[in-house]
XYZ file of C-alpha atoms in Angstrom:
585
model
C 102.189 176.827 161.130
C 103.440 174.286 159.095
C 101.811 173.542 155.721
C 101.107 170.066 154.523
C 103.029 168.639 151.679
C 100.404 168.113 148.694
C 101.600 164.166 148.694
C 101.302 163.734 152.180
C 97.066 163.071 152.713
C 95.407 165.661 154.916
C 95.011 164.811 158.648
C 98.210 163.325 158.498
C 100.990 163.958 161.413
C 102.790 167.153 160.683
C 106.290 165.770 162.396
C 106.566 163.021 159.774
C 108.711 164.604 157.323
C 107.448 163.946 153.614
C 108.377 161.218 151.125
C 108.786 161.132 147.794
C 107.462 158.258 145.879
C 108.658 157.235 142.301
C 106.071 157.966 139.424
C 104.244 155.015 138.353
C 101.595 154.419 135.934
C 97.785 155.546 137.165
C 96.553 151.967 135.946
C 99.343 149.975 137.898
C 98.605 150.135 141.742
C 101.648 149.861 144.773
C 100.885 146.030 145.462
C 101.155 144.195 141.562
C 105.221 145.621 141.391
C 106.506 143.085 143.013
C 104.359 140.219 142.130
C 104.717 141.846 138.191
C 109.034 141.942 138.963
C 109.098 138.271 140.485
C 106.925 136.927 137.093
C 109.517 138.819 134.960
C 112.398 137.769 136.520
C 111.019 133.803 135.900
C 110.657 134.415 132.863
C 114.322 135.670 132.379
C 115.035 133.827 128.867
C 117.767 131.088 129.768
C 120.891 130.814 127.871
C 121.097 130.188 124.324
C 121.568 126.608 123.602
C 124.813 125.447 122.152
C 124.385 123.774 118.984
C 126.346 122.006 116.622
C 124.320 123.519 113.592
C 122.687 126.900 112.794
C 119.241 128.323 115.215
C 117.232 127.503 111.974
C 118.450 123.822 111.139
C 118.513 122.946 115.369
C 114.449 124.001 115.492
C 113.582 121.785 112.385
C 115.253 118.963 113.824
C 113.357 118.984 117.317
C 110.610 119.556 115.315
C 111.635 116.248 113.342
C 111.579 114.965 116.607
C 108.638 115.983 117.719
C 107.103 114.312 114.945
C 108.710 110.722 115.022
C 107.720 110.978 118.643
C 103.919 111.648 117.712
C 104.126 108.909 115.320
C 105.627 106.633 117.739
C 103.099 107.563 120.281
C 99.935 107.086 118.344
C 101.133 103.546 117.296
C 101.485 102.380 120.820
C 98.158 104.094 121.833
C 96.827 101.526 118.900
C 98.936 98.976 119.628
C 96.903 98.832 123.201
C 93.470 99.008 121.726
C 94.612 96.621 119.449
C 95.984 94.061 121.705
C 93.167 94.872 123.951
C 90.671 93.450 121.365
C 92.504 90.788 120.519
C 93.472 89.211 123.618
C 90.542 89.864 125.686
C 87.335 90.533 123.706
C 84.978 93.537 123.617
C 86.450 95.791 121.617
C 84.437 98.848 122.484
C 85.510 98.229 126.436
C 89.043 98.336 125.972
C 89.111 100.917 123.631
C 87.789 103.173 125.402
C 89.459 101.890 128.784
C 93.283 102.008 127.062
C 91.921 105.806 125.683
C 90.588 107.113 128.413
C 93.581 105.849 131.032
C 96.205 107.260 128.356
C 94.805 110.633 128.085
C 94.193 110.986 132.004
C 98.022 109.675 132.062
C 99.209 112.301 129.443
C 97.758 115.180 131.995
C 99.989 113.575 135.285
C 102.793 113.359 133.126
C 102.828 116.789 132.135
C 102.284 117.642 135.437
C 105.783 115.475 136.326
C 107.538 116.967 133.478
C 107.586 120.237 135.645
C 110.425 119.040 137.812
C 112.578 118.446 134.837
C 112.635 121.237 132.846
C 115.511 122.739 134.698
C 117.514 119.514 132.879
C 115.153 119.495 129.517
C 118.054 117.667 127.297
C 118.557 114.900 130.385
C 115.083 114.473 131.093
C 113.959 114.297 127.596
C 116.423 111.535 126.978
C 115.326 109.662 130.088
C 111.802 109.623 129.099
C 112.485 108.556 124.990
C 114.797 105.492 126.247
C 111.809 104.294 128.782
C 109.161 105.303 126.179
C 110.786 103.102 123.869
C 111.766 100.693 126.247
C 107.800 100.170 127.521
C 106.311 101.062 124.240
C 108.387 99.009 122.835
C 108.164 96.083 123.952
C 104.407 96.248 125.444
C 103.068 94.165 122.976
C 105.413 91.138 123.416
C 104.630 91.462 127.562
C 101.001 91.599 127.271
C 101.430 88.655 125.029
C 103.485 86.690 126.857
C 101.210 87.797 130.101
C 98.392 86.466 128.462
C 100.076 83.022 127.117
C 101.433 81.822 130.393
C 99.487 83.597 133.656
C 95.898 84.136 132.025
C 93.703 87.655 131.805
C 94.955 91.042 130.631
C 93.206 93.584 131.677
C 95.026 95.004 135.081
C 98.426 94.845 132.630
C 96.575 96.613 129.391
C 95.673 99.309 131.949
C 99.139 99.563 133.786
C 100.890 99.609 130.173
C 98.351 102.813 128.989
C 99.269 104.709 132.330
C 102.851 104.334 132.240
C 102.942 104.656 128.470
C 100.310 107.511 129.031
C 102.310 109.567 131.599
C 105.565 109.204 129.350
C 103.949 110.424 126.491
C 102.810 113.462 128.619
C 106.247 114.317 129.582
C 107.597 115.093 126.147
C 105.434 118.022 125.197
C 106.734 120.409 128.184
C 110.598 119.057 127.999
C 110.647 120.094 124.160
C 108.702 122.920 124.628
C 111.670 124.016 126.340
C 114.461 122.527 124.254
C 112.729 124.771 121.342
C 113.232 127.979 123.138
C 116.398 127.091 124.369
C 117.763 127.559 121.182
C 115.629 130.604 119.950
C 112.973 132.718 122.004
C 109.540 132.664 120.448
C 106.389 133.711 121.851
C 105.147 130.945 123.451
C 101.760 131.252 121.339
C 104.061 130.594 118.218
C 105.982 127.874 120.294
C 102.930 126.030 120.998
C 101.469 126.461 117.225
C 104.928 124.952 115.862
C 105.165 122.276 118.362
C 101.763 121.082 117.914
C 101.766 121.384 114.305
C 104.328 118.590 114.053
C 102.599 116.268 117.122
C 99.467 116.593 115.048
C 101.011 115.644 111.776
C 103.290 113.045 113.234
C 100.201 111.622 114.808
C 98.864 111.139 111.300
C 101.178 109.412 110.015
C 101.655 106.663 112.759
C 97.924 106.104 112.968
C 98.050 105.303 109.274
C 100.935 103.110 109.412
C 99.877 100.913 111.946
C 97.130 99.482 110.094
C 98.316 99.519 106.304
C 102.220 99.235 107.024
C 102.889 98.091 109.648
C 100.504 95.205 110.835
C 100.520 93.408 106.825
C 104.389 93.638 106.707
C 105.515 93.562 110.178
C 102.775 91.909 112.315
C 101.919 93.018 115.783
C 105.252 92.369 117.919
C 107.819 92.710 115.737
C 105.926 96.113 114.026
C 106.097 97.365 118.191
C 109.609 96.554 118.964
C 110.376 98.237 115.505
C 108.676 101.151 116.440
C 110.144 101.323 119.889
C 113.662 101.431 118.298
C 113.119 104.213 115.813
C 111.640 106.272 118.980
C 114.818 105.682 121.117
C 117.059 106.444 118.022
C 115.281 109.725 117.233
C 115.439 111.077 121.204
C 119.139 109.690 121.280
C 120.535 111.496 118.660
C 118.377 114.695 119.633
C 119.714 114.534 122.879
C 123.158 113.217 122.717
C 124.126 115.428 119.536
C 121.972 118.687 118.727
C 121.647 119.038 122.842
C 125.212 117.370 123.766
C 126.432 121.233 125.109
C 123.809 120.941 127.481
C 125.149 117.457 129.373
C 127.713 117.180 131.513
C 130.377 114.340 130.440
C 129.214 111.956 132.682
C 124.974 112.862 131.825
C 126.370 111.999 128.159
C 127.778 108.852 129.172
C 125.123 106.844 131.586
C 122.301 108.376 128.656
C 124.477 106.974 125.670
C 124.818 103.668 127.818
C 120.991 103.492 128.440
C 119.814 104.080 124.742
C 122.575 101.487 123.719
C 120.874 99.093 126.220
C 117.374 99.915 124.915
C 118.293 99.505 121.442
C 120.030 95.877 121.834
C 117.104 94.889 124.436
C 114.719 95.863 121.033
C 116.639 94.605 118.516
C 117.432 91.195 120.256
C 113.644 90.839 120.675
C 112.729 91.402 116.554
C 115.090 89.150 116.625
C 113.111 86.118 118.694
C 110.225 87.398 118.175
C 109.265 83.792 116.061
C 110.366 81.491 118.761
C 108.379 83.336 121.087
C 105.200 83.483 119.370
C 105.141 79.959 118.829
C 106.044 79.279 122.327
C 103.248 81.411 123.428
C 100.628 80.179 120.934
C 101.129 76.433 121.960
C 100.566 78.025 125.949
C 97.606 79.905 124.569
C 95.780 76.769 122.443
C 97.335 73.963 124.258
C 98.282 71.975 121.217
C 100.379 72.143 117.961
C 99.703 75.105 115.506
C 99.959 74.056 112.474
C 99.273 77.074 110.717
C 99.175 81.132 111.242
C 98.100 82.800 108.741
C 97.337 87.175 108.807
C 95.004 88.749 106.926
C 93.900 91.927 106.856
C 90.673 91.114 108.823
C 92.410 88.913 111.289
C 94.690 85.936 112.495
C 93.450 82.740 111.368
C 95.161 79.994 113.673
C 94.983 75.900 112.477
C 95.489 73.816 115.281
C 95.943 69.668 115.997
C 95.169 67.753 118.919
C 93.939 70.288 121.213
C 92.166 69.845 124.350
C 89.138 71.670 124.118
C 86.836 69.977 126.235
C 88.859 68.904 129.321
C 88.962 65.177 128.743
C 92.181 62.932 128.131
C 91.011 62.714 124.159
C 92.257 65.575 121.873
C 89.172 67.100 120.229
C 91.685 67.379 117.060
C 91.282 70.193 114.624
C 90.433 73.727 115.483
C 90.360 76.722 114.179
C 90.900 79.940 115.797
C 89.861 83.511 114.297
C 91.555 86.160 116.044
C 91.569 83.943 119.104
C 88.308 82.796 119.467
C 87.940 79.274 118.908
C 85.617 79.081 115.833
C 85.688 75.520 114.660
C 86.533 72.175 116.599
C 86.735 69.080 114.971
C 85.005 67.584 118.390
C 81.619 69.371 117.882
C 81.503 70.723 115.046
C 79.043 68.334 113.267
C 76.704 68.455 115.678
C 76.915 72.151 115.588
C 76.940 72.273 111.852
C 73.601 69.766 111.804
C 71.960 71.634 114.449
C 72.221 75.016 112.747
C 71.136 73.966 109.056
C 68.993 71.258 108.955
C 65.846 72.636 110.374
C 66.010 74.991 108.594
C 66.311 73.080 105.546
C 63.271 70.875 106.728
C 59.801 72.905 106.375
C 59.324 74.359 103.193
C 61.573 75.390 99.474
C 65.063 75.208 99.904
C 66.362 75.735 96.239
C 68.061 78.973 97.108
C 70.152 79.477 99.841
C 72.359 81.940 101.522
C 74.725 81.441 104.371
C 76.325 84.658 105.994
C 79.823 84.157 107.121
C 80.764 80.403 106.850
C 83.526 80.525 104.876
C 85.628 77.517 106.381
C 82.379 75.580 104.316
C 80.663 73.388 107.327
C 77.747 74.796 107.426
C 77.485 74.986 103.580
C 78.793 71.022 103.205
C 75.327 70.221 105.673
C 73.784 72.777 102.854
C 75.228 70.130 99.721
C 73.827 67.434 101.162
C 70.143 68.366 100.477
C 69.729 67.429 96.940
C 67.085 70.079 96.212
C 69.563 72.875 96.509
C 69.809 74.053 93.488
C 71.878 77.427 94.204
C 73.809 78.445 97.311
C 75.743 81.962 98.078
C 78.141 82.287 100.220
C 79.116 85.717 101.667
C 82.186 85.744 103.617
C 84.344 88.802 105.231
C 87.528 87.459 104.955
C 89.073 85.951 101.785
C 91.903 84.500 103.740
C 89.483 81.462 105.287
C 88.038 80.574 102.080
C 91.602 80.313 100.434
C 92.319 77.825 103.728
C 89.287 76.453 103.782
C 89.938 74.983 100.034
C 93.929 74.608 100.402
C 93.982 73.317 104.272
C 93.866 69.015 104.013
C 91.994 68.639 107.442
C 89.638 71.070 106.697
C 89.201 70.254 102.968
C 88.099 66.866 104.628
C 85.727 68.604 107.133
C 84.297 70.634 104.997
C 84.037 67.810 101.785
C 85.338 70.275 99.181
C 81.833 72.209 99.679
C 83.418 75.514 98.297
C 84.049 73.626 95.369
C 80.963 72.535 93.965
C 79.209 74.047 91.115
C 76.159 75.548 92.473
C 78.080 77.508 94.768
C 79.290 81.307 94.241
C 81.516 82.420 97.078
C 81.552 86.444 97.791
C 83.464 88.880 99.520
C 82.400 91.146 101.858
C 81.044 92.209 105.240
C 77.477 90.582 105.875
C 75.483 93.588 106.402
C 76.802 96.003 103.512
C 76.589 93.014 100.857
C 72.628 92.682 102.464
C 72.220 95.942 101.878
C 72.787 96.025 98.005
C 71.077 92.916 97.488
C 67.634 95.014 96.327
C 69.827 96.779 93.738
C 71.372 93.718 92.226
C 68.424 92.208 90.551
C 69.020 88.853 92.876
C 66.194 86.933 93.587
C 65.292 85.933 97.334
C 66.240 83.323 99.366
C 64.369 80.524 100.398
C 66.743 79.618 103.208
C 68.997 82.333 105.043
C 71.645 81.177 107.140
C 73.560 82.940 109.653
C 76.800 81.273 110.853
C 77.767 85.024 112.493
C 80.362 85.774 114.944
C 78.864 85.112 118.120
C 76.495 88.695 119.305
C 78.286 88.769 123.084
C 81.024 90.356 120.772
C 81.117 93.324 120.790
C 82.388 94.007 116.828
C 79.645 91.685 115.784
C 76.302 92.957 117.881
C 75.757 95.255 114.129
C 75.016 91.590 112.804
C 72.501 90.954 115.604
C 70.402 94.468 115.434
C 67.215 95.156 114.419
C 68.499 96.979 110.827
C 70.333 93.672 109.921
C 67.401 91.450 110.656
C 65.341 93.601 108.520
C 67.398 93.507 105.806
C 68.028 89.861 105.853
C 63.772 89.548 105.875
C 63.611 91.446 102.764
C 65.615 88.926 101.360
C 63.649 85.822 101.942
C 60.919 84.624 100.128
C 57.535 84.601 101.169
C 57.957 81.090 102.600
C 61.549 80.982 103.273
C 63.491 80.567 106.616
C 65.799 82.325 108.494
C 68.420 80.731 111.127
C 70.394 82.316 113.590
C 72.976 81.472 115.762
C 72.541 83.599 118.940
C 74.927 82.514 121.101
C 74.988 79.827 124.127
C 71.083 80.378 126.043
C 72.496 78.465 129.267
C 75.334 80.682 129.829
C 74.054 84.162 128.484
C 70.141 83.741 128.250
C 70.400 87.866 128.063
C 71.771 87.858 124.997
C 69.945 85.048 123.572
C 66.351 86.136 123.864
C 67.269 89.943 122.904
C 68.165 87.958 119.694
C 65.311 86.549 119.345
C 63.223 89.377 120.505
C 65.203 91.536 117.927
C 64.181 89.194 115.275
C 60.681 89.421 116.605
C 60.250 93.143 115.551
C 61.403 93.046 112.527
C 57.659 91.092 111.754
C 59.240 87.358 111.686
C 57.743 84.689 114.137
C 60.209 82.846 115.944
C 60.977 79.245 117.113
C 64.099 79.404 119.540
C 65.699 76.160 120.133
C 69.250 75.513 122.026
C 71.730 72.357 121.569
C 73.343 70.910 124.183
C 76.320 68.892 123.438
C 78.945 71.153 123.071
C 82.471 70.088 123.684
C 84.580 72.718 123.682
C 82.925 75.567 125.664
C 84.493 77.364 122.966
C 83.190 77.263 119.850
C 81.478 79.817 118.107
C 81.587 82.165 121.844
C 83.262 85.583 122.003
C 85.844 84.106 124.949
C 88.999 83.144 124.923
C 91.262 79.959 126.365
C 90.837 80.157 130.291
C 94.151 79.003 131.432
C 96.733 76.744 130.069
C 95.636 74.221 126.860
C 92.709 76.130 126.177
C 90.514 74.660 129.260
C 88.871 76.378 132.302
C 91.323 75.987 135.113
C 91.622 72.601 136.630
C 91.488 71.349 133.277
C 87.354 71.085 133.461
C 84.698 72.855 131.761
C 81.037 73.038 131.915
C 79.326 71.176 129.226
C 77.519 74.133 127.250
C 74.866 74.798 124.405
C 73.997 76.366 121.122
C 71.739 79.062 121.462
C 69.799 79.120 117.911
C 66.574 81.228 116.438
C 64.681 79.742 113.612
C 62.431 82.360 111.791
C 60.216 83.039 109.370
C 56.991 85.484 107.614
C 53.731 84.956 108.912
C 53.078 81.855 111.059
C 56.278 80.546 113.355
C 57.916 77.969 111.374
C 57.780 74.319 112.791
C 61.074 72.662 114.451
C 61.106 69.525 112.387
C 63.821 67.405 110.506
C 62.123 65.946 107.367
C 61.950 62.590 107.083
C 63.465 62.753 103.245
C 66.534 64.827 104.642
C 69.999 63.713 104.972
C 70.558 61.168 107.782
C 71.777 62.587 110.880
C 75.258 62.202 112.303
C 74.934 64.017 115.122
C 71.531 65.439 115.843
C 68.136 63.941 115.743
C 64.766 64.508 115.994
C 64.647 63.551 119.700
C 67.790 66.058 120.107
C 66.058 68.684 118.339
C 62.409 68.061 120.938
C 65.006 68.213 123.883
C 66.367 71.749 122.352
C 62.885 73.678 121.792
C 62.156 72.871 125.954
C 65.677 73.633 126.764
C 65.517 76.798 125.455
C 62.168 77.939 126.990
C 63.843 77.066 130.529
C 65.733 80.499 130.184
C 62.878 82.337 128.782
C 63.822 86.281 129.371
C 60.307 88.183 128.708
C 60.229 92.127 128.153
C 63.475 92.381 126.225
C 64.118 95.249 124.124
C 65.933 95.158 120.840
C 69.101 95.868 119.843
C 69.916 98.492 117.371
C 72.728 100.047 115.409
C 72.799 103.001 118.182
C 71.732 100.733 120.808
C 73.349 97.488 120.904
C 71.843 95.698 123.971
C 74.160 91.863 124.112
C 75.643 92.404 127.504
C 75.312 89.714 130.027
């Protein structure tokens, strides 16, 4: 009888003879060996980089890296939303559409990065020259996209996903350049790595808006950018990394960042032809002046064709690209919005929001009851032109001049908010020549916390005025102003004024196609959406008969604009608020 091994499980065949089987640990069962041996042997720590300077000095300087790459990064992330903005409107849309694409983007390109970091050094340097390259130059195409074909949206979103997925690719190709030159964990790796990103993030989000944009401007502050980014992964590459290329990997990437440097560098350098090329594409006539603030770009223009005709409409003004002011319309606009307002009761005291080109205040002046008028006005930059400027000094008759007026700085709602605490007395007329509400940066000057305010400042019998944007076109908009107004415990009389020119003026769009018309060089003749409001009863549409003589707009005009406006009536509105804006059309 032949007695069964003790390793060999009973009931087992006796002619088998018994095997011996190495010790292992209890914990670690037969089947995780060789998945544990084929994890260790990937992560087999490569070869030691070969550096021209000590382990120490070689991490801070991809570190270094990693930083002017972060910084780089976050500035053409801004860039976007900037341009976004700019170009096409809505700020809160295309912020969060460049954002969103850009992070999504940053995930694929990680996910690409994979392939190359058996070649870290050469991939890293492929993706800083295109980085650069795009990033680059992304304001001057969307620009110059804009100018001459029309729209930007598709092209703001292709620009965030390639700039997105580039972006992505860097983390995971220096992740691996770091160890390459000492193992770390890769807790510690990570820690370091970010560390820098975070901080380098910092810095170029900071830039862009107090460095960059006041002394650089957008395109030439991008291309700038874009060659600091493909200097820093050049010399990262091509020296601290150069044991890692072969001869001819050093060559073709040392031809390509030479490329992307001169293709930069030669665009800082026409950057000023081609802005004024693409501004006379973009407003169809000569610019006679650009000036940048640090609110916006304020753009003088001559003999442009705003309203499709074979007559120039002559001077306009253009505030970040939204025609503001054209000399076609604007008295008629001008009348429309101040002098009924002006008409049915006191009008010693009076405050107009915004208006700082001085139109609406010169219709103001020529009441000679006004004994006081305030105006409060964001940006210091259009007062200064609105005084120095000849053509508008003319519009405008040297309003901001006059004695009884006091000119402020300062953002409408803020300045309305501290009014209570400076001792100032109320208003008997309150007018609000506002960016138009359909924009998305203004609809906090359209909500239900402004109106209040501004009814705490008027008198018992004063008035308030609003310009609410065109009824025709966006009657949405128009009657959530007024019903906005409404619940703030004013009564209402909504009136809208047809005769407007430009299709333009005072709107949140921009120039459709070439010369600043709709394409086929005709545009719909449009409106002025206005609300006229006041405490306790709703005040009466009227011009008095001891007013100022109309130019442009009459009694009859202003009958025809209280029935035009009820044509579009919009009933169960609700308001708009600070956390719920509501002016979408």
């Amino acid at each position: 009888m032949i007695e069964t091994p003790a390793s060999v499980p009973a009931g087992a065949s006796g002619s088998s003879p018994p095997r011996k089987e190495p010790p292992r640990a209890p914990s670690q069962a037969p089947s995780q060996a060789p998945a544990q041996e084929s994890a260790q042997g990937s992560a087999r720590p490569q070869e030691p980089a070969r550096l021209p300077v000590p382990p120490g000095a070689g991490r801070f300087l991809v570190l270094a890296a990693v930083f002017v790459c972060a910084a780089c990064g976050l500035v053409y992330e801004l860039e976007l939303v900037a341009l976004g903005s700019h170009l096409a409107g809505d700020s809160v849309t295309h912020t969060s559409v460049v954002l969103s694409v850009m992070v999504f983007a940053m995930g694929l390109g990680s996910l690409l990065a994979k392939r190359l970091r058996t070649r870290a050094a050469a991939g890293f340097g492929i993706v800083e020259a295109l980085l650069a390259l795009v990033g680059g130059g992304s304001a001057m195409a969307l620009y110059a996209y804009f100018a001459w074909v029309g729209g930007s949206v598709a092209v703001l979103i292709g620009f965030s996903l390639v700039i997105g997925v580039l972006i992505g690719a860097e983390m995971p190709l220096l992740m691996t350049l770091i160890q390459r030159i000492r193992e770390q964990d890769a807790g510690g790796a990570v820690a370091d790595l970010f560390a820098a990103d975070y901080v380098g993030a910092l810095v170029g989000g900071l830039a862009f808006p107090f460095l960059l944009l006041p002394l650089m401007g957008q395109l030439p502050g991008a291309l700038a950018v874009g060659t600091v980014n493909a200097v820093a992964g050049g010399v990262l590459v091509l020296w601290l990394f150069r044991g890692d290329l072969s001869p001819r990997s050093r060559r073709a990437l040392l031809l390509v960042n030479a490329l992307v440097v001169a293709v930069l560098v030669t665009g800082v350098a026409v950057v000023d032809s081609f802005e004024q090329a693409a501004r006379r594409a973009v407003y169809g006539g000569e610019v006679r002046t650009v000036r940048n603030t640090a609110v916006q770009e304020i753009v003088l223009t001559e003999g442009v064709r705003h309203s499709g005709g074979s007559e120039p409409a002559g001077f306009g003004m253009f505030l970040d690209g939204r025609l503001r002011v054209c000399g076609g319309d604007e008295r008629r606009y001008h009348e429309a919005l101040v002098h009924p307002a002006m008409a049915a009761g006191p009008h010693g005291r009076v405050l107009v929001l915004g208006g700082g080109d001085g139109l609406a205040l010169r219709e103001v002046l020529r009441h000679p009851e006004v004994e006081s008028a305030t105006v409060v006005e964001l940006d210091p930059g259009v007062v200064e032109l609105a005084r120095a400027d000849p053509v508008l000094g003319r519009l405008n008759r040297r309003s901001l001049d006059d004695p009884r007026v006091r000119v402020e700085t300062g953002d409408a709602f803020d300045w309305l908010r501290s009014r209570p605490d400076s001792g100032r007395p109320p208003y008997d007329v309150i007018v609000s020549d506002l960016p138009d509400p359909g924009a998305s940066d203004s609809s906090r000057l359209y909500s239900q916390e402004f109106f209040g305010l501004a009814a705490r400042a008027l008198s018992e019998r004063g008035r308030l005025v609003v310009h609410a944007g065109p009824a025709g076109e966006r009657p949405r908009t128009y009657w959530t102003v007024e019903t906005t107004l409404r619940t703030v415990g004013l009564r209402t009389a909504p009136y809208a004024v047809d005769g407007r020119l430009s299709g333009l003026t005072a709107g949140p769009g921009r120039p459709q196609g070439r010369g600043g018309t709709a394409a086929g060089g005709r545009e719909r003749p449009g409106d002025w959406g206005f609300v006229l409001a006041a405490h306790g009863a709703p005040p009466p549409l009227a011009l008095g008969p001891g007013g100022p003589a109309p130019h442009a707009f009459g009694p009859a005009d202003l009958r025809r604009a209280a029935a035009r406006a009820e044509q579009n009536r919009i009933a169960g509105l609700r308001p708009s608020t600070l956390m719920h804006p509501r002016y979408r059309d």
